[in-house]
Structures are given as C-alpha cells and as structure tokens.
Short mmCIF file of C-alpha atoms in Angstrom, two decimals:
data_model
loop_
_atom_site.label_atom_id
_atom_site.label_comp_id
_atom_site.label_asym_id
_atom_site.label_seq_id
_atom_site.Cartn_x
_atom_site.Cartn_y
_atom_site.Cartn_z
CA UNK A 5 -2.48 -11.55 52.64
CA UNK A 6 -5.75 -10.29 51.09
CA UNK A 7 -6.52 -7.86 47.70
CA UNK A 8 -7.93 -5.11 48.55
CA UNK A 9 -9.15 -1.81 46.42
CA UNK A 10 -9.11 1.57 47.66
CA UNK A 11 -13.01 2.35 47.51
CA UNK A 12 -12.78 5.92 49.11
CA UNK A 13 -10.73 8.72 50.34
CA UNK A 14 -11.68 11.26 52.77
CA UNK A 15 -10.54 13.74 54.26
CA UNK A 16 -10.77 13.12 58.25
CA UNK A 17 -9.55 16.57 59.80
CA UNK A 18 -6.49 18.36 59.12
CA UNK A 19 -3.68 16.50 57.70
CA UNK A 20 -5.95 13.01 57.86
CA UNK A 21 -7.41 10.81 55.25
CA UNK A 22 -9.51 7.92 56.16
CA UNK A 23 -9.13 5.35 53.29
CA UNK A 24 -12.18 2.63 52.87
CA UNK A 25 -10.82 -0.55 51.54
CA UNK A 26 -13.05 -2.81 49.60
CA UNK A 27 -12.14 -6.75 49.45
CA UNK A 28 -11.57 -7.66 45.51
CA UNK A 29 -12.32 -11.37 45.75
CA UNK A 30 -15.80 -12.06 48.79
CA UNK A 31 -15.93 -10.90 52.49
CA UNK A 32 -12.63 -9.65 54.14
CA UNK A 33 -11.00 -11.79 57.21
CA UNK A 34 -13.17 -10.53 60.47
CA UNK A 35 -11.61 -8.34 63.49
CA UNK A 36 -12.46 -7.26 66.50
CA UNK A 37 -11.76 -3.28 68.35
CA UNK A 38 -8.05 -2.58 68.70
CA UNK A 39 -6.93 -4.76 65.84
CA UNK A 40 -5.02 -3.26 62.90
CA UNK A 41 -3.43 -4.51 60.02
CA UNK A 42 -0.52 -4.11 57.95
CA UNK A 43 -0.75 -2.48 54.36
CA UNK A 44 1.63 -2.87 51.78
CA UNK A 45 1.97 0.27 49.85
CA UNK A 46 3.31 0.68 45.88
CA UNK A 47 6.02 2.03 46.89
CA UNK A 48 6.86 -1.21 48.56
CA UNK A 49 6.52 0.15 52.10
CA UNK A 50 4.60 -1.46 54.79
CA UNK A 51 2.52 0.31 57.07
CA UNK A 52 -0.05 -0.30 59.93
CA UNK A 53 -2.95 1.24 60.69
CA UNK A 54 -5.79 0.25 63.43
CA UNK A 55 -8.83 -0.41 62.04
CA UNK A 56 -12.02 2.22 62.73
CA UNK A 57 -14.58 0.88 60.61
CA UNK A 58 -17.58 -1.46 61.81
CA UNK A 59 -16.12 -5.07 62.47
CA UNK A 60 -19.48 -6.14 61.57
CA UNK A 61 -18.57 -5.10 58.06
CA UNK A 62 -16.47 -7.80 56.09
CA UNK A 63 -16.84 -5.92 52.69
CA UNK A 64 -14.51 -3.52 53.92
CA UNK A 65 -11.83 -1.99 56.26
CA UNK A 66 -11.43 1.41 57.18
CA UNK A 67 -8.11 3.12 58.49
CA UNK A 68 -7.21 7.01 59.18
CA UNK A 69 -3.71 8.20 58.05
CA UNK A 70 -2.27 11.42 59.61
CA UNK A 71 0.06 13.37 57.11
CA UNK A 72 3.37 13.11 59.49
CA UNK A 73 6.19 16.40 59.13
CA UNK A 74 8.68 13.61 59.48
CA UNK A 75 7.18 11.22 57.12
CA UNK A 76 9.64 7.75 56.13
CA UNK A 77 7.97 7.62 53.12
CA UNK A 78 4.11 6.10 54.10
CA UNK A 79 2.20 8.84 55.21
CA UNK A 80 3.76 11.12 52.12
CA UNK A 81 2.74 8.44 50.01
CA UNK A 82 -1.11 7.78 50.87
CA UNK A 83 -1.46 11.53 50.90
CA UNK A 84 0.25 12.96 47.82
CA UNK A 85 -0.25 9.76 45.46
CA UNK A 86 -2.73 7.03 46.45
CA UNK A 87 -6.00 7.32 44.15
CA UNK A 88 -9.19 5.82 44.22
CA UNK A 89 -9.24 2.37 42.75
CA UNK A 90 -5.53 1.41 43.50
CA UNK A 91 -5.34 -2.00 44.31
CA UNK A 92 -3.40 -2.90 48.03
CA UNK A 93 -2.17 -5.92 49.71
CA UNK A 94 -3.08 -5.61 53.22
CA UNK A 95 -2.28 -8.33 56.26
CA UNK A 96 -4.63 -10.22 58.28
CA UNK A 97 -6.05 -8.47 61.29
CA UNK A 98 -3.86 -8.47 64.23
CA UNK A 99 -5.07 -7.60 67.92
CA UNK A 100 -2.01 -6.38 70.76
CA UNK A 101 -5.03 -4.18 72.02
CA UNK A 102 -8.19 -6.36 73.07
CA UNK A 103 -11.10 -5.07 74.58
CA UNK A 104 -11.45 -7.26 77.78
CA UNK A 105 -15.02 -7.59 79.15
CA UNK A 106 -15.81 -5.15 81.82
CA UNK A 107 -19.41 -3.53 83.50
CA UNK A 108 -18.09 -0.33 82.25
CA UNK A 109 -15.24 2.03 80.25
CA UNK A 110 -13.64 5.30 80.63
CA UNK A 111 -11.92 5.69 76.60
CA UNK A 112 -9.22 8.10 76.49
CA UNK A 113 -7.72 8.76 72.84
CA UNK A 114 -5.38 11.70 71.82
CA UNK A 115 -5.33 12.85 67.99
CA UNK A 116 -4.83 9.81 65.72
CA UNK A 117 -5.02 7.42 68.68
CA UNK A 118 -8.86 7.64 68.09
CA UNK A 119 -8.52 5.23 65.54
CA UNK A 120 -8.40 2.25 67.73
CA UNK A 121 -10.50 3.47 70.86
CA UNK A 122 -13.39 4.35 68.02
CA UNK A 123 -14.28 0.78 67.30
CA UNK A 124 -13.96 0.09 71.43
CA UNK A 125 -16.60 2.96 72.16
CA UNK A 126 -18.85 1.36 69.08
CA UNK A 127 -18.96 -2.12 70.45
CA UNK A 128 -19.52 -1.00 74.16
CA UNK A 129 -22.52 1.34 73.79
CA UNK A 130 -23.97 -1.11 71.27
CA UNK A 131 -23.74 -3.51 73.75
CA UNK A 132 -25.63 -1.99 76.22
CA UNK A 133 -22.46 -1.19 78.91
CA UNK A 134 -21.53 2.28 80.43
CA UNK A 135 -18.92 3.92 78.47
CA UNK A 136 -17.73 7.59 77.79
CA UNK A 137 -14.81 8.95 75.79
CA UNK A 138 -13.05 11.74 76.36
CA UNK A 139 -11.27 12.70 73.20
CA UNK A 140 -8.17 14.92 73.30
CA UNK A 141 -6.80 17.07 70.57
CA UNK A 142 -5.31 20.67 69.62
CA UNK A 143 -8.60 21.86 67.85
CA UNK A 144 -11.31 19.94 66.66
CA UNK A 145 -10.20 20.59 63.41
CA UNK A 146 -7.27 18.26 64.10
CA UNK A 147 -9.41 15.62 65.54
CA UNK A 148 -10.74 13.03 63.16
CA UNK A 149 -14.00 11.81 63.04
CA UNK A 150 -14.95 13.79 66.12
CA UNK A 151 -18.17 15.16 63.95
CA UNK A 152 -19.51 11.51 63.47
CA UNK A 153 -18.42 11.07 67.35
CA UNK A 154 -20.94 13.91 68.19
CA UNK A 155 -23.78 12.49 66.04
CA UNK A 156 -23.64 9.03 66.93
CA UNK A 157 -22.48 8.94 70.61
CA UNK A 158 -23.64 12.17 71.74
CA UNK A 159 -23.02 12.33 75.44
CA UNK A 160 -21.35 9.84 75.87
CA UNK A 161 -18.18 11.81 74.30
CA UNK A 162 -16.24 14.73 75.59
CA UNK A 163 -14.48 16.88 72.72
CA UNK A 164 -11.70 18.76 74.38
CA UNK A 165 -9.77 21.16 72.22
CA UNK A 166 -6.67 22.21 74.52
CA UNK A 167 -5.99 25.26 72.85
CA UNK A 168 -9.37 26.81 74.13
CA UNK A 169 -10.28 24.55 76.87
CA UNK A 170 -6.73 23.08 78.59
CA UNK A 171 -6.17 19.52 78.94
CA UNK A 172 -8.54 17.59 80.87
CA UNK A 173 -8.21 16.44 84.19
CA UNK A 174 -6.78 12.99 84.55
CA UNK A 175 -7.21 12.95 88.18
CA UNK A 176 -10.65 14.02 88.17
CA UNK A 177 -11.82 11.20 85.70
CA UNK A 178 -9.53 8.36 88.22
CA UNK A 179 -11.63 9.62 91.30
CA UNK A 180 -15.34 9.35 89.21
CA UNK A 181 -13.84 5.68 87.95
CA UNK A 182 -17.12 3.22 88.28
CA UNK A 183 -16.22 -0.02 90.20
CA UNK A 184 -14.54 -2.21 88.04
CA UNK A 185 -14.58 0.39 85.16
CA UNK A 186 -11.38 -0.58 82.77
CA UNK A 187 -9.68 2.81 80.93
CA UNK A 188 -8.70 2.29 77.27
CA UNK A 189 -6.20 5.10 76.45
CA UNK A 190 -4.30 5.54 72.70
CA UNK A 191 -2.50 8.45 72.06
CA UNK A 192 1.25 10.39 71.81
CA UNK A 193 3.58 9.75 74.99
CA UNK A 194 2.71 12.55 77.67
CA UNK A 195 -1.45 11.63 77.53
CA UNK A 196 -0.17 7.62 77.98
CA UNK A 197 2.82 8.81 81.08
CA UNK A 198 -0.17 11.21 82.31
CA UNK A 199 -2.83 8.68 82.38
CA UNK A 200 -0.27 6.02 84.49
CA UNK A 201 0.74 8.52 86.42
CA UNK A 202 -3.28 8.44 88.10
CA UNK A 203 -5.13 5.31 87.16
CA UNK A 204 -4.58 1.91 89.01
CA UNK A 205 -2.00 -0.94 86.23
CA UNK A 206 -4.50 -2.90 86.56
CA UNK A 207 -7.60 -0.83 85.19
CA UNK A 208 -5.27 0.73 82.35
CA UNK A 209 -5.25 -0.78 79.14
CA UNK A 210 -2.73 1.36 76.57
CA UNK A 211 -1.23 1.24 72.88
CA UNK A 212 1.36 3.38 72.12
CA UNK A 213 2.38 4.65 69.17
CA UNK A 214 6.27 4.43 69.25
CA UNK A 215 8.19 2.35 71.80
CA UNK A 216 9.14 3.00 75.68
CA UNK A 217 12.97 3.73 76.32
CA UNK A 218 14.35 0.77 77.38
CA UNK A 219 18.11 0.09 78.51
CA UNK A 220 19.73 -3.31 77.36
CA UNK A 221 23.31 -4.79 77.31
CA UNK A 222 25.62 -4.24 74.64
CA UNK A 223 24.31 -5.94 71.29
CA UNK A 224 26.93 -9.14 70.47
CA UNK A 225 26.56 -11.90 68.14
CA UNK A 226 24.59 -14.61 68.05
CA UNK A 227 23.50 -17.57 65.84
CA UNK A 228 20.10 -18.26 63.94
CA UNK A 229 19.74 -22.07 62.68
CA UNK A 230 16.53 -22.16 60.46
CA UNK A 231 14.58 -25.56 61.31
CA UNK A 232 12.91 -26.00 57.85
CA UNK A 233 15.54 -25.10 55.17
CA UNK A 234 18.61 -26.42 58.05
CA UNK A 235 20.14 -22.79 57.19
CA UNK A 236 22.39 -21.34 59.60
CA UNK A 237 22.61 -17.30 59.80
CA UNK A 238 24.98 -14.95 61.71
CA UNK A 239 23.63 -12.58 62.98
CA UNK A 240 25.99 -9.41 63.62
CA UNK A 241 26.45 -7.13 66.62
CA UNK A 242 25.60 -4.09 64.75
CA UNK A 243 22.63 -5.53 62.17
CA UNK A 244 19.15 -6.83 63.48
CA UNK A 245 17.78 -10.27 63.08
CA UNK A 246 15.11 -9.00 60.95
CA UNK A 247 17.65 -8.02 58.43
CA UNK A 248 20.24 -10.71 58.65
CA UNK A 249 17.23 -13.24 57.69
CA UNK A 250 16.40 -10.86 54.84
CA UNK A 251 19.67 -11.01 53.56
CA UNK A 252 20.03 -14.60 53.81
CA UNK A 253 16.50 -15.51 52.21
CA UNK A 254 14.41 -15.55 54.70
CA UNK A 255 12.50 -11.96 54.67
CA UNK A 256 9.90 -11.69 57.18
CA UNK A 257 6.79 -9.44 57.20
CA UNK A 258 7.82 -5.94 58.60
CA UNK A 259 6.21 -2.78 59.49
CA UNK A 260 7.22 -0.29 62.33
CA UNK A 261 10.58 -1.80 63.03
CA UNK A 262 10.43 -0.45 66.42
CA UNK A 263 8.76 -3.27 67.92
CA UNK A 264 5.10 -2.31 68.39
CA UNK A 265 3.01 -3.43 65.50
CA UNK A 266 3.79 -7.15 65.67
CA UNK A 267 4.39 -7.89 62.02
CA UNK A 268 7.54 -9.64 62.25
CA UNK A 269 6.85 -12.40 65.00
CA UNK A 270 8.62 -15.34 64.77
CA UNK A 271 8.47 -18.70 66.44
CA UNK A 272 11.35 -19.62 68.62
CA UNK A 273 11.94 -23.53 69.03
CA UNK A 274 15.15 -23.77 71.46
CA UNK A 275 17.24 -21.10 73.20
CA UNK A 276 16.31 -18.04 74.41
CA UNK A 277 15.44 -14.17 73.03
CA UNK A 278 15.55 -11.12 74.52
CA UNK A 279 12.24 -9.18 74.40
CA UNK A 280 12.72 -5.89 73.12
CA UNK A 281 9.23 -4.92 71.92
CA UNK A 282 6.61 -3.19 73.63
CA UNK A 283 3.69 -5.22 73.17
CA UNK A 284 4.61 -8.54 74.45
CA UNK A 285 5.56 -11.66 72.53
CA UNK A 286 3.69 -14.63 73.41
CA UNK A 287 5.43 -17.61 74.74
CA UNK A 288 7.38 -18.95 72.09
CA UNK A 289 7.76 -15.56 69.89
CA UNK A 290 9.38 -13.01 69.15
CA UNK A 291 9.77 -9.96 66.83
CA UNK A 292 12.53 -9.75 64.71
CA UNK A 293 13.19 -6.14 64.70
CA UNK A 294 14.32 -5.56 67.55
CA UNK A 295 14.35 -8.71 69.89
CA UNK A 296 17.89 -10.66 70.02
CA UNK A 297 18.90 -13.53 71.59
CA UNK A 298 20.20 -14.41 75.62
CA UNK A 299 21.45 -17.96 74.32
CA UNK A 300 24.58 -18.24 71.68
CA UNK A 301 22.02 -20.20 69.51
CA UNK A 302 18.55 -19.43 68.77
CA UNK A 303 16.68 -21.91 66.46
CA UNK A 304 13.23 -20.69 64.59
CA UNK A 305 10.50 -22.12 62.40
CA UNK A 306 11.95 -20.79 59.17
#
C-alpha cells in the first residue's frame, strides 16, 4: 500500500470529480496507460479507478469518479464527503489493460471509460505513432476531460455527442483501419458488443466495466488448505472463497467483487480453479471473488 493525500478536487463534467492524489512520504510507485489502482476509502470501502494522469508524474495519481444513481456506497462517498487534504491508502498500480506496441491506434472510449484510453492516446502521440480517438458520450457536458482533449490533441480526437450527432459509425472506422492499426475501446456494454461486432479479435483490445454473462455448473463445496499457516477452510456452496478466507483470517484485498479489477488474486499451488473473472488470471492465479475450484482440494499461498 502507499499514503496518499487528496491534493485536489475537480469537477470533470457532470456528475464527475477527478481527484489528484499527492504521495505523503517521496515519489509514488510508477505505471504505465491502462493501469489502475485500488483506493481504500474512510468508509472502509475499496474502490478502483484507472489512472488518467501523466505516468511520467510520480508525485501524484490522478483518477475520475462518476457520481453513480445506484451507488454501493463509493461513488456517494467521494462525492458528498471526501475533502481536500484527507489522507487515502491506495494499492499499487495494476495493469489487465496494456498498451501493446503497434505502428498505429484507433481509441474508442464511452463516458467514464475515457479514463483509461486518456493515458493510451498521451503516450502514443507523444511518441510519435498515428493515433485518433473517437470519444463517445450523451453531451459533452457528460464527457470528462473532453475540453483538455480538444486543447491538447486537437485533431487527433473526435467529440461525438449522440444526442445531437447519433452514434458514430463503427463500421466506417473498421473499413479506414491502418494496417496493423490495434483499437483500444473502454466503455458501458453496447459500445464494447458494438465494437466486436465489426473489428477483427485480434486488433481489439477492451476493458469492461462490469463482467460478461457467463453460465457455470451448480456452485458445490470445496476445500481451501492454506500452505503457510497449514489452515484448512470450507468453503460453502452458497458463500465465495473470498469470504470464507475472510471469515477464517485470511482477508484478502477486494474491490469490484465481480471479477474485473484484479484485487483479490491469489496464488494457487495444487489442484485446480475455475476461472470466473473477466480479465484473465495468469497461470497459477486466481481471484477470489468469484473463481472456485474444479478439484475437491485447492491449496494457496496463504
């Protein structure tokens, strides 16, 4: 974990902040575009937010929070209560999201999703490579940071408020696609199921914000036998792994609990889980939150 101090609060568009977060004790861990980190609110929620600040900046991180209707308790908090000068644990930089080295990019981001295709369209014109974005919201009233977009990417961004202008055309960008041209696209469900409906898997690089629908078998018991402390934990058909280790001492890091921020991996040393994420554990991981296990016995490094 790392101290950090909330330096700065901003209003981003409508219902967003963007909160600067200062490092209390020397330079901040480093990151690279599409990482994001976990933040561990006074109200002792954890959150995750990408990062959208300049990675060449270790004094500080910056993050955008939208004001969700249906808020569990994170967004309602950083909105209503966090002040300037609050002082916040916050993770180490995690990256499901790289940006993979390419002779040019096509950026697609819907409303909040700019957040991690920001730092992607940064890093790409600095260095030199084609890239455009083509940034997708309501109004550009909704659309955060599209103002410092305009200023310091000029054409290479394309503002497109739908309610005046219609959604862009998907197809249209696909067919203009440079050779060997990779597409970088964050944002709610329909842009992602749109965008994979017309651009080649293997061009397509996407982060969603809440997990795919995905049918398993029945959940059943299983066994968890804890390598370091030799502790053995049930784990029931109706509780997740992630909380039957909390409840017999052995909490893990959580944010999303849905499986798509990462916080919760977990190394597996025999048997074997059942990937339920949506990001793709590494060989030898797995998230707690929603993963189980294929074997009777699964045994971790806990």
């Amino acid at each position: 974990m790392q101290q950090t101090v909330v330096d700065r609060i901003d209003r981003a568009a409508e219902d967003t902040v963007s909160l600067v977060l200062r490092g209390t004790t020397g330079p901040l861990a480093p990151w690279e575009p599409g990482a994001h980190l976990d933040i561990t609110l006074p109200n002792w929620l954890t959150r995750q937010y990408s990062l959208c600040g300049d990675p060449a900046d270790r004094t500080a991180y910056r993050v955008a929070v939208r004001h969700e209707r249906l808020s569990r308790g994170g967004s309602e908090y950083i909105h209503r209560f966090l002040r300037q000068g609050r002082v916040l644990d916050v993770s180490l930089p995690r990256n499901h999201f790289p940006l993979v080295p390419a002779p040019a990019y096509l950026f697609l981001a819907g409303g909040i999703g700019i957040t991690a295709v920001l730092p992607m369209l940064r890093a790409a014109v600095s260095a030199g490579i084609p890239a455009s974005l083509v940034y997708v919201g309501p109004s550009a009233a909704t659309m955060p940071f599209a103002d410092e977009l305009r200023t310091a990417y000029g054409e290479h961004v394309r503002i497109v408020a739908t309610r005046e202008q219609g959604r862009p055309d998907l197809g249209a960008l696909a067919a203009g696609l440079a050779p060997g041209a990779l597409v970088y696209c964050c944002g709610p469900a329909p842009m992602l199921t749109a965008a994979s409906a017309v651009f080649p898997p293997g061009r397509l690089h996407t982060e969603r914000f809440h997990p795919v629908a995905k049918s398993f078998a029945p959940d059943t018991e299983f066994e968890v036998r804890c390598a370091k402390s030799g502790r053995k934990v049930q784990v029931p058909a109706d509780e997740s792994l992630l909380d039957a280790l909390a409840h017999a001492g052995h909490p893990l890091p959580s944010g999303c609990r849905e499986g798509v921020c990462g916080s919760c991996e977990l190394t597996v040393l025999e048997g074997e889980p059942e990937h339920r994420d949506d990001i793709g554990a590494p060989e030898g991981r797995m998230y707690a939150c929603v993963s189980r296990a294929l074997s009777r016995c699964l045994v971790v490094d806990l």
